[in-house]
PDB file of C-alpha atoms in Angstrom:
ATOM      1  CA  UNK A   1     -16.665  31.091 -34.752  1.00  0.00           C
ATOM      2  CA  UNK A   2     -18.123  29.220 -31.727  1.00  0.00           C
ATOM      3  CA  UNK A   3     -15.218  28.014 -29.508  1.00  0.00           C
ATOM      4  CA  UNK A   4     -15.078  25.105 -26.742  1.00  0.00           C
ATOM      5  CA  UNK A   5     -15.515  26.826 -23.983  1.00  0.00           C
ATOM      6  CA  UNK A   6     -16.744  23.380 -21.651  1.00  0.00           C
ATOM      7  CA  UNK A   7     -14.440  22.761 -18.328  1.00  0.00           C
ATOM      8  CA  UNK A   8     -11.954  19.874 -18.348  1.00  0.00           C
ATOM      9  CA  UNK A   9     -12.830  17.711 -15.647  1.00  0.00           C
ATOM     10  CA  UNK A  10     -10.014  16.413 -13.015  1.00  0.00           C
ATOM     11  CA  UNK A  11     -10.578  13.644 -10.743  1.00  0.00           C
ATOM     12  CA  UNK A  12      -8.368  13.326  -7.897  1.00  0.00           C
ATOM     13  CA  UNK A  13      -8.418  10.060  -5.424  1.00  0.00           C
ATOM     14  CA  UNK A  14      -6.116  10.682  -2.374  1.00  0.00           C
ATOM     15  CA  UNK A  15      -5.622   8.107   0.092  1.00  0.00           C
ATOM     16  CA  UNK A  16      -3.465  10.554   2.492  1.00  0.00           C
ATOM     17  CA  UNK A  17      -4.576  12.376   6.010  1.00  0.00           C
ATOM     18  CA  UNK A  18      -2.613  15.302   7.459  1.00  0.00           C
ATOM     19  CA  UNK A  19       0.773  14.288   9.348  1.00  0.00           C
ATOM     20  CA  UNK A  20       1.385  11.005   7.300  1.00  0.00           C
ATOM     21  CA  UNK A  21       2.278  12.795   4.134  1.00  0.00           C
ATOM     22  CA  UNK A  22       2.732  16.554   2.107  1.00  0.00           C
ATOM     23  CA  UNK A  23       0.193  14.698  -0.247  1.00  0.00           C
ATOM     24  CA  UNK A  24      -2.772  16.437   1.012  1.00  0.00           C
ATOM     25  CA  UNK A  25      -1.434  20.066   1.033  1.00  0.00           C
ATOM     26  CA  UNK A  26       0.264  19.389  -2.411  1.00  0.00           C
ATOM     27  CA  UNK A  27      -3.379  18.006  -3.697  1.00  0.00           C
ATOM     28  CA  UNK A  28      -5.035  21.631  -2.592  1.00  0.00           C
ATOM     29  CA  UNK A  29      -2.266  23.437  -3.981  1.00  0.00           C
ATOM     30  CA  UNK A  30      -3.109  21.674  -7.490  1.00  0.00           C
ATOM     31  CA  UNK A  31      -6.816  21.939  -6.858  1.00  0.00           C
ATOM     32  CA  UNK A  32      -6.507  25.681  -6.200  1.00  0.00           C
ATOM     33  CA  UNK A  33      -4.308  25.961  -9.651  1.00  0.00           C
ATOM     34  CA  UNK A  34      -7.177  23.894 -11.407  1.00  0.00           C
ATOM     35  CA  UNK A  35      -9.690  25.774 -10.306  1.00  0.00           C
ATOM     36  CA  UNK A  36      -8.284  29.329 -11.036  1.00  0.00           C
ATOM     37  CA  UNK A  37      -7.817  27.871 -14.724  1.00  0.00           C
ATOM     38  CA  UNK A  38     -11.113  27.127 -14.780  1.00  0.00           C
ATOM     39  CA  UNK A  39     -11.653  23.460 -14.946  1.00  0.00           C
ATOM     40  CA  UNK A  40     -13.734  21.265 -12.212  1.00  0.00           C
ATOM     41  CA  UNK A  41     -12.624  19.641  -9.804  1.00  0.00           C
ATOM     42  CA  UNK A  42     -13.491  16.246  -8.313  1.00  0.00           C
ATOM     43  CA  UNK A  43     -12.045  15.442  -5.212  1.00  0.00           C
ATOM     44  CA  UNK A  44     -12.226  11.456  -4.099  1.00  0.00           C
ATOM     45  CA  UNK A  45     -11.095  10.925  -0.536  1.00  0.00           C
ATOM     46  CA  UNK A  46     -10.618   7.319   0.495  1.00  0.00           C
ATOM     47  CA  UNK A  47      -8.792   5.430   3.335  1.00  0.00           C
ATOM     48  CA  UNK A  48      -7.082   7.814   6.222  1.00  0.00           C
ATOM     49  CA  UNK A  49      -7.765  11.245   4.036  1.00  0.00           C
ATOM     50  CA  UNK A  50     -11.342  10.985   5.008  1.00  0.00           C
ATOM     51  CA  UNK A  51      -9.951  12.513   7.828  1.00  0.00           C
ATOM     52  CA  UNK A  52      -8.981  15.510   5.976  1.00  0.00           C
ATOM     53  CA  UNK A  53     -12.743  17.080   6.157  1.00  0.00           C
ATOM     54  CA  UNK A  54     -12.979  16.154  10.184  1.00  0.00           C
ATOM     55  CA  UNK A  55     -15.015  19.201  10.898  1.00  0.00           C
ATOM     56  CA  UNK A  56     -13.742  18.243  14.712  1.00  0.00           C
ATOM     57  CA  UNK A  57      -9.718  19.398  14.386  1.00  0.00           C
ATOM     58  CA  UNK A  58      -9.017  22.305  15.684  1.00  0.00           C
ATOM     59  CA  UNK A  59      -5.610  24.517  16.078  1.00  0.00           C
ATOM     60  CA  UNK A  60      -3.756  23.340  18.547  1.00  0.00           C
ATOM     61  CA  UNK A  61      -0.995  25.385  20.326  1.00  0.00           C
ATOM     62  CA  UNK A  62       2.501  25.373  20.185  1.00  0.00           C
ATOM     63  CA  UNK A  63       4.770  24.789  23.044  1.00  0.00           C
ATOM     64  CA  UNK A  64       5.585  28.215  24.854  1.00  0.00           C
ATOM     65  CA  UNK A  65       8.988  28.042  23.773  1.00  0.00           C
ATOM     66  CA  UNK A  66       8.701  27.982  20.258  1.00  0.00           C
ATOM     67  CA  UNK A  67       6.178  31.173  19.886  1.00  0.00           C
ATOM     68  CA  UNK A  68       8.757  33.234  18.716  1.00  0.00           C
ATOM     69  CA  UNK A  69       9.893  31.123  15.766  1.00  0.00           C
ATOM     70  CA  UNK A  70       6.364  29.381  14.710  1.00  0.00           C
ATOM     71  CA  UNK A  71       3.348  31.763  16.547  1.00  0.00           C
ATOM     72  CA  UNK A  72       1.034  30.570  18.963  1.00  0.00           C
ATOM     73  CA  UNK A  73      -0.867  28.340  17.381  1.00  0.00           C
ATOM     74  CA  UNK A  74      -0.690  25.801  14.251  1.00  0.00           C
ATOM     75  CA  UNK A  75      -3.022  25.164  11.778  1.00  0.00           C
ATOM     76  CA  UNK A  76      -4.437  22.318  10.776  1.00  0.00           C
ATOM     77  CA  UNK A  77      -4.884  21.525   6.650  1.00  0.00           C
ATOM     78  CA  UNK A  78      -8.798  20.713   7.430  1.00  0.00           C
ATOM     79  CA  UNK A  79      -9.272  24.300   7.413  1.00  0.00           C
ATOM     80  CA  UNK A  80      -8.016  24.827   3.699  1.00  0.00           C
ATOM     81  CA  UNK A  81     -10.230  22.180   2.564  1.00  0.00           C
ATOM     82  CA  UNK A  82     -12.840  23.467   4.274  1.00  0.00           C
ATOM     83  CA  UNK A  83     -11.533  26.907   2.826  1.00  0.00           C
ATOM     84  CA  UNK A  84     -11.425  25.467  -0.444  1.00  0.00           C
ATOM     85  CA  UNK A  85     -14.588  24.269  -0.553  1.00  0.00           C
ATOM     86  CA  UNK A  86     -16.513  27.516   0.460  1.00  0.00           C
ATOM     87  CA  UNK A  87     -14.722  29.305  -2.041  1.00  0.00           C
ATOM     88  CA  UNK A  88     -16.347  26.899  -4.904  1.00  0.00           C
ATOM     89  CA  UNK A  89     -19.793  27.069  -3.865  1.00  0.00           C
ATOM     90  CA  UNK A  90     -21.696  28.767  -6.019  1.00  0.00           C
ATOM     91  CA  UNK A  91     -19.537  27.914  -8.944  1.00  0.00           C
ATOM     92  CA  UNK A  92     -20.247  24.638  -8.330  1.00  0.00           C
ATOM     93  CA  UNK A  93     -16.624  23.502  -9.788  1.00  0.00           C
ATOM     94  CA  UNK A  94     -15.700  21.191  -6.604  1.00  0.00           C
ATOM     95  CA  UNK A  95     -17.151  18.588  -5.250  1.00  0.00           C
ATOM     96  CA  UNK A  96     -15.620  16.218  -2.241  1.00  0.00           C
ATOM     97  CA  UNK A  97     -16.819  12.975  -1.896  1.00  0.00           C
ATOM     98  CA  UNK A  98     -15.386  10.742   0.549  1.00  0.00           C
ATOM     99  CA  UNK A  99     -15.902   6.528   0.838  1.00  0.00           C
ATOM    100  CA  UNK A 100     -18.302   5.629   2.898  1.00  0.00           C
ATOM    101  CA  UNK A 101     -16.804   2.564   4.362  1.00  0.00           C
ATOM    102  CA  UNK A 102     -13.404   4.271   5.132  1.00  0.00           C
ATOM    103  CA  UNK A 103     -15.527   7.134   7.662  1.00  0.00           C
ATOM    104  CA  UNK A 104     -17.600   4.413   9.583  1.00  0.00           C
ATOM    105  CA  UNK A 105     -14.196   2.442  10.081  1.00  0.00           C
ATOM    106  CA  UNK A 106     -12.882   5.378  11.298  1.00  0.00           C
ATOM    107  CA  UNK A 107     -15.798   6.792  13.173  1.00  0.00           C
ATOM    108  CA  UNK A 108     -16.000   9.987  11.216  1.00  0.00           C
ATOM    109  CA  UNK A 109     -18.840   9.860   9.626  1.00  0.00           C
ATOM    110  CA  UNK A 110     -21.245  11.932  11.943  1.00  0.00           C
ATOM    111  CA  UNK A 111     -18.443  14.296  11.721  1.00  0.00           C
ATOM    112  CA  UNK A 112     -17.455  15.043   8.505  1.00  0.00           C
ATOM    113  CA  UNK A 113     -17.846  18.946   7.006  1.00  0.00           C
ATOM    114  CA  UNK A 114     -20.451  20.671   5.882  1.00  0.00           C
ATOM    115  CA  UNK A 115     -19.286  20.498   1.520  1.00  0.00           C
ATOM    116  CA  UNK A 116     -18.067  16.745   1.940  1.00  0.00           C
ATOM    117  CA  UNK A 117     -20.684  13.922   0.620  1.00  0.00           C
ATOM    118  CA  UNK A 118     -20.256  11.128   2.074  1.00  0.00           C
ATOM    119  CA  UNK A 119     -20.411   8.461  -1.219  1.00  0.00           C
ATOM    120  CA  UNK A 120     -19.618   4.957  -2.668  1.00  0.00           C
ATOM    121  CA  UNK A 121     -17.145   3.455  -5.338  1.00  0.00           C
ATOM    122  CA  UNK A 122     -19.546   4.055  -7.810  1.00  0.00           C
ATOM    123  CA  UNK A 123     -19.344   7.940  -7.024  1.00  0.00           C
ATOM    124  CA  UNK A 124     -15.863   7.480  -7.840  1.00  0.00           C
ATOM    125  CA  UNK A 125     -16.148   4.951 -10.915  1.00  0.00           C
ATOM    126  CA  UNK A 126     -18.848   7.690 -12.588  1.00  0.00           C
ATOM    127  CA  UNK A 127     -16.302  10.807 -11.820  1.00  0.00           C
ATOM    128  CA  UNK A 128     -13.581   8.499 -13.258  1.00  0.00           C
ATOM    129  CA  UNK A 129     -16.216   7.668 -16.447  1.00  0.00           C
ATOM    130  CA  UNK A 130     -16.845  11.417 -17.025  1.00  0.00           C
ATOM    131  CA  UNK A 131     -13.269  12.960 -16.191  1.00  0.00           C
ATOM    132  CA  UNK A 132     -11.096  14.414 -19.135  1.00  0.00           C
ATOM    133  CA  UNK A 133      -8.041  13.288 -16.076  1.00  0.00           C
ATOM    134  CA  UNK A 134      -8.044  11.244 -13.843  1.00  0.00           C
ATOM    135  CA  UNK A 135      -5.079  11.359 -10.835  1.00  0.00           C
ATOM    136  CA  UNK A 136      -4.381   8.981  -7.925  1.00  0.00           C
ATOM    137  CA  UNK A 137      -2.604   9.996  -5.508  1.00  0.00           C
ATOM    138  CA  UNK A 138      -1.355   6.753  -3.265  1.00  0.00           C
ATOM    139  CA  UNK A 139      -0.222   6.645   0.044  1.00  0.00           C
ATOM    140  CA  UNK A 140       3.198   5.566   1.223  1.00  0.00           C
ATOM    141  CA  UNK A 141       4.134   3.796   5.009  1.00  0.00           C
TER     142      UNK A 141
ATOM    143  CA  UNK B   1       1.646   8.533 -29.038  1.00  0.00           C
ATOM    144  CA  UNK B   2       0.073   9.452 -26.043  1.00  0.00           C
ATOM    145  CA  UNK B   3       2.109  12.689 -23.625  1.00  0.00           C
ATOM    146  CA  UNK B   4       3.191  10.540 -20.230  1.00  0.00           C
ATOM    147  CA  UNK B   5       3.153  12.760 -17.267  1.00  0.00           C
ATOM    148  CA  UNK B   6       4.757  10.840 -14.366  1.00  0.00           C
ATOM    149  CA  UNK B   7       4.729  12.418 -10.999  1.00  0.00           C
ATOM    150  CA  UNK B   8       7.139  11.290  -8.265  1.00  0.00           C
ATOM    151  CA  UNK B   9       6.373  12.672  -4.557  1.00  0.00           C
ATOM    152  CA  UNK B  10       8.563   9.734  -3.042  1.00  0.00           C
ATOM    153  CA  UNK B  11      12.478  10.186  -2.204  1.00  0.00           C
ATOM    154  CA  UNK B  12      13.840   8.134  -4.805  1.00  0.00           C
ATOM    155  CA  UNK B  13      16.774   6.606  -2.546  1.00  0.00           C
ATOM    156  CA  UNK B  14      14.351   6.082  -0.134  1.00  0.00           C
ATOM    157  CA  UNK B  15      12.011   3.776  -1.688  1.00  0.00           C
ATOM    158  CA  UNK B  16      13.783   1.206  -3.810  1.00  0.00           C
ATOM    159  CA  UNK B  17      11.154   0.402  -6.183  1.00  0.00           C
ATOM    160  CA  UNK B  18      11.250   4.119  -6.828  1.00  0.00           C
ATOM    161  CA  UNK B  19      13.592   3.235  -9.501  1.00  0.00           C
ATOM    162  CA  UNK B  20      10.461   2.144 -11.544  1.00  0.00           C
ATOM    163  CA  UNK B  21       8.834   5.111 -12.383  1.00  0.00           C
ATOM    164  CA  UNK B  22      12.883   6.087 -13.798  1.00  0.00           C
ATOM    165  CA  UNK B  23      12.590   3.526 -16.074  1.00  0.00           C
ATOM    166  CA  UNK B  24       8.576   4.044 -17.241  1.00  0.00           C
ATOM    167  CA  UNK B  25       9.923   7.154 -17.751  1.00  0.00           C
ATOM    168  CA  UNK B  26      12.996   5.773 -19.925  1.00  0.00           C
ATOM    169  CA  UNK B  27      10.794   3.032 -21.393  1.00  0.00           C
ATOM    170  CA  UNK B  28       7.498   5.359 -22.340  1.00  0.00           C
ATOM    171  CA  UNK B  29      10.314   8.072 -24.329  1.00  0.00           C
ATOM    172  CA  UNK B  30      11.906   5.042 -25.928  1.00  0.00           C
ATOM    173  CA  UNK B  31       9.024   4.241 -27.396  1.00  0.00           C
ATOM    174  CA  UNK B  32       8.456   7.343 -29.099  1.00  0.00           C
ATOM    175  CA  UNK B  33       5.638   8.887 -26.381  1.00  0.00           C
ATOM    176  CA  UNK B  34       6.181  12.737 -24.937  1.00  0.00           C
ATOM    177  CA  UNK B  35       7.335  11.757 -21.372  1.00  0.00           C
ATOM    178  CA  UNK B  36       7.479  14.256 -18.695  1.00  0.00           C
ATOM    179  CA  UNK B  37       8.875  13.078 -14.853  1.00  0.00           C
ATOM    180  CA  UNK B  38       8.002  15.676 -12.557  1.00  0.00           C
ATOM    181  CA  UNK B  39       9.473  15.838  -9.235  1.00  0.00           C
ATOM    182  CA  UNK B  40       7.242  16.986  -6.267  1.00  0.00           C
ATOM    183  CA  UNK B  41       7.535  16.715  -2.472  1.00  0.00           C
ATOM    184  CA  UNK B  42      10.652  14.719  -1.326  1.00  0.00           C
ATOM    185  CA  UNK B  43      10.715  13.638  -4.963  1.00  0.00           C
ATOM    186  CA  UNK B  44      12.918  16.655  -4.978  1.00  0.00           C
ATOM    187  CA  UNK B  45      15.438  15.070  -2.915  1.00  0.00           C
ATOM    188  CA  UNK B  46      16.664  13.837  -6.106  1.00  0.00           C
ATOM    189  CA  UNK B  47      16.893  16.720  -8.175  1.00  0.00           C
ATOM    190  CA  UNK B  48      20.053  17.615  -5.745  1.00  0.00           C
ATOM    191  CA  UNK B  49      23.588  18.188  -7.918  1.00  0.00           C
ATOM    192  CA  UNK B  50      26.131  15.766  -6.722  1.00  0.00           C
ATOM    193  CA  UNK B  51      23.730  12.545  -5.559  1.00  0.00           C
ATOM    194  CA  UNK B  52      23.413   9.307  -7.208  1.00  0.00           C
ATOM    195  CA  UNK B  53      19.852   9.824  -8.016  1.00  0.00           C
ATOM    196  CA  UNK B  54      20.734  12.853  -9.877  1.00  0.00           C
ATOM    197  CA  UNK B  55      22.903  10.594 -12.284  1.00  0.00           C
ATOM    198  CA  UNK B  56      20.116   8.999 -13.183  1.00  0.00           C
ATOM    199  CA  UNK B  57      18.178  12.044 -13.782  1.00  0.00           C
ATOM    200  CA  UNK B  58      20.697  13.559 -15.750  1.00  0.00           C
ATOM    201  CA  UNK B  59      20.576  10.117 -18.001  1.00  0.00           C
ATOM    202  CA  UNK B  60      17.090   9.909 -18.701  1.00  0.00           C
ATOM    203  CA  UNK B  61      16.756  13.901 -19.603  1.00  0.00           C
ATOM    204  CA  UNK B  62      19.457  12.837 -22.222  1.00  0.00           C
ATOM    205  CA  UNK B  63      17.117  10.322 -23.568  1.00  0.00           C
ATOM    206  CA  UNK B  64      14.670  12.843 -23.987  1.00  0.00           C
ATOM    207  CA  UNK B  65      12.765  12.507 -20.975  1.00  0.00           C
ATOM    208  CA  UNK B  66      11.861  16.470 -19.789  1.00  0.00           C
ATOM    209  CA  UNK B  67      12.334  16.529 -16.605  1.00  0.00           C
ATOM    210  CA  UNK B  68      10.747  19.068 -14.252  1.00  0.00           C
ATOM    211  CA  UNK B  69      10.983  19.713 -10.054  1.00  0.00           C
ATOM    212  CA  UNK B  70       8.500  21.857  -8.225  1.00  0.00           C
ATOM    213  CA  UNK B  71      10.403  25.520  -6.997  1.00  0.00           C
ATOM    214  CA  UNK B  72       8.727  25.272  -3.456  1.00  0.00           C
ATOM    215  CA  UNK B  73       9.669  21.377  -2.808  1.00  0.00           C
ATOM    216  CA  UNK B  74      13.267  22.288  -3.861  1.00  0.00           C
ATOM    217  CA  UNK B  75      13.331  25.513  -1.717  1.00  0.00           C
ATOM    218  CA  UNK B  76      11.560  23.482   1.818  1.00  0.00           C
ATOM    219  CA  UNK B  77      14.592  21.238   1.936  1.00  0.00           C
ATOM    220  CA  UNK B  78      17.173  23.335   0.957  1.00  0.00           C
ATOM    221  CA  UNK B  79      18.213  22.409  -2.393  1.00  0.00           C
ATOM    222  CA  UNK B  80      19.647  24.925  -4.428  1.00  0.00           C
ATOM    223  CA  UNK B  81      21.760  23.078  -7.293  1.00  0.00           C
ATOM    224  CA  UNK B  82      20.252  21.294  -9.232  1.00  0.00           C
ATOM    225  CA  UNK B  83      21.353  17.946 -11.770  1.00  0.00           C
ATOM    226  CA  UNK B  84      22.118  18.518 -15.558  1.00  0.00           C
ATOM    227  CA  UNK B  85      18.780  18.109 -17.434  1.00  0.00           C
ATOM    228  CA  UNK B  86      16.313  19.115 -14.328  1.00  0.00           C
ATOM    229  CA  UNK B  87      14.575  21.898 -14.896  1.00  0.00           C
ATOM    230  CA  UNK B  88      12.502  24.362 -11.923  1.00  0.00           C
ATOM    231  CA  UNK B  89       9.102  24.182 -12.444  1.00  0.00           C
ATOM    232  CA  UNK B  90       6.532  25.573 -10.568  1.00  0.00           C
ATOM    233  CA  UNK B  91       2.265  24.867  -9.320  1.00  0.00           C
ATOM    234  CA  UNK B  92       1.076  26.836 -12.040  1.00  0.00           C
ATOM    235  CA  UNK B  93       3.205  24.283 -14.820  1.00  0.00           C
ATOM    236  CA  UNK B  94       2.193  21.535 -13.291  1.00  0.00           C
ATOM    237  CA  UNK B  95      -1.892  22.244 -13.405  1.00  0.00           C
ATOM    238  CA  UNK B  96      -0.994  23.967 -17.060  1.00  0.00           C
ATOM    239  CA  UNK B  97       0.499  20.235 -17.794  1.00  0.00           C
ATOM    240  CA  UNK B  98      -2.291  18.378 -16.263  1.00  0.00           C
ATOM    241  CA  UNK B  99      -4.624  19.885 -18.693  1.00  0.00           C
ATOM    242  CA  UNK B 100      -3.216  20.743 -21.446  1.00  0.00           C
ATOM    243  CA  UNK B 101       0.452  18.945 -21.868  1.00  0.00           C
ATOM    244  CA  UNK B 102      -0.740  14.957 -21.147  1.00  0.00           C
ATOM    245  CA  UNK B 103      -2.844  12.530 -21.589  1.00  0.00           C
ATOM    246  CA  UNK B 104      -1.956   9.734 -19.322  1.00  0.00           C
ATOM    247  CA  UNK B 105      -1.038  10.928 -15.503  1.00  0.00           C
ATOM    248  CA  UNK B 106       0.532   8.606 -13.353  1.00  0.00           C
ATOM    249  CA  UNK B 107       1.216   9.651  -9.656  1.00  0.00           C
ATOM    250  CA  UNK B 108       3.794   7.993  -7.619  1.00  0.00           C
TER     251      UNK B 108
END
């Protein structure tokens, strides 16, 4: 007997950046959990989280007296998307799109990673049309 | 009837209006949908035995409302009892949820 075997489709739109909120490291946790479960993932980045796929941040070091409790360096949560989004490339189950007008106000938009696209509201409006769930995730001040 | 899943990242005594997405919750179960109020991020805050926000978690699960709180947000700020009627969830329940246990997702 033939069985549904087609991927449920999750759209997420996140309006979060690193440092303001857990939002983004919550949203990869999820996407991660998706993933492995086999459904695809759209991600929808809009106001500060376009920042999130900055291909410019970088580890930055602790101060000298804290190495023993927290290491030498911290980490940054670009490199998990960025980690994220290597690890889905040939199964094509993720795609990151982030809003055009949100990276030029920002001027990131010549600097945005490699597996981000940098699209519209009507990227998001067809993921939202073709999703089996759709999840925003607002942002809080 | 459609299966609710309500998501609250915010600390509910920190943000007054939080109070809302308690009474969706309340409101959805009333009228007869499956309503699920998970508790994520400082939404956790609440989920702590002895606060006033637990009271009202406690209520609402005795309405019928499940409610849920993520394992790693309770254990990153400490809380280890938690309200009547709040049950530990986990990252794997929540994407299990998302795709298979509701319809409607709201995010707060």
């Amino acid at each position: 007997m033939a069985t549904d075997t087609k991927p449920k489709v999750v759209t997420i739109g996140i309006a979060t950046a690193s440092y303001q909120r857990e939002a983004p490291t919550t949203m990869l946790r999820l996407t991660e959990k998706l993933l492995q479960r086999g459904a695809h993932v759209n991600i929808w980045t809009f106001e500060e989280a376009v920042t999130l796929t900055n291909k410019d941040q970088k580890d930055h070091q602790e101060p000298p007296g804290l190495h023993e409790v927290a290491g030498k360096q911290h980490t940054y949560v670009g490199k998990f998307v960025d980690g994220i989004m290597k690890a889905a490339l040939h199964s094509g189950a993720l795609k990151w799109v982030v809003c055009i007008l949100c990276v030029q106000e920002r001027g990131v938009d010549a600097h945005q990673m490699n597996g981000a696209i940098i699209g519209t509201f009507g990227d998001f409006w067809k993921f939202a049309n073709a999703s089996d769930r759709l999840i925003i995730i607002p942002t809080y001040r | 009837m459609s299966k609710f899943l309500i998501v609250e990242s915010r600390d509910l005594m920190e943000y007054k209006e939080s109070d809302f997405a308690l009474n969706l919750a309340s409101q959805l179960k009333k009228k007869g949908h499956e309503t699920t109020l998970y508790l994520i991020e400082n939404g956790a805050l609440a989920a702590r035995k002895g606060s006033e926000a637990a009271a009202k978690l406690t209520a609402i699960s005795k309405e019928g409302v499940k409610v849920l709180v993520e394992d790693l947000s309770l254990k990153l700020r400490g809380v280890k009892e938690r309200a009547e009627g709040v049950s530990e969830s986990t990252m794997d329940a929540l994407a299990d949820l998302i795709l298979d246990g509701a319809d409607k997702i709201i995010w707060y």
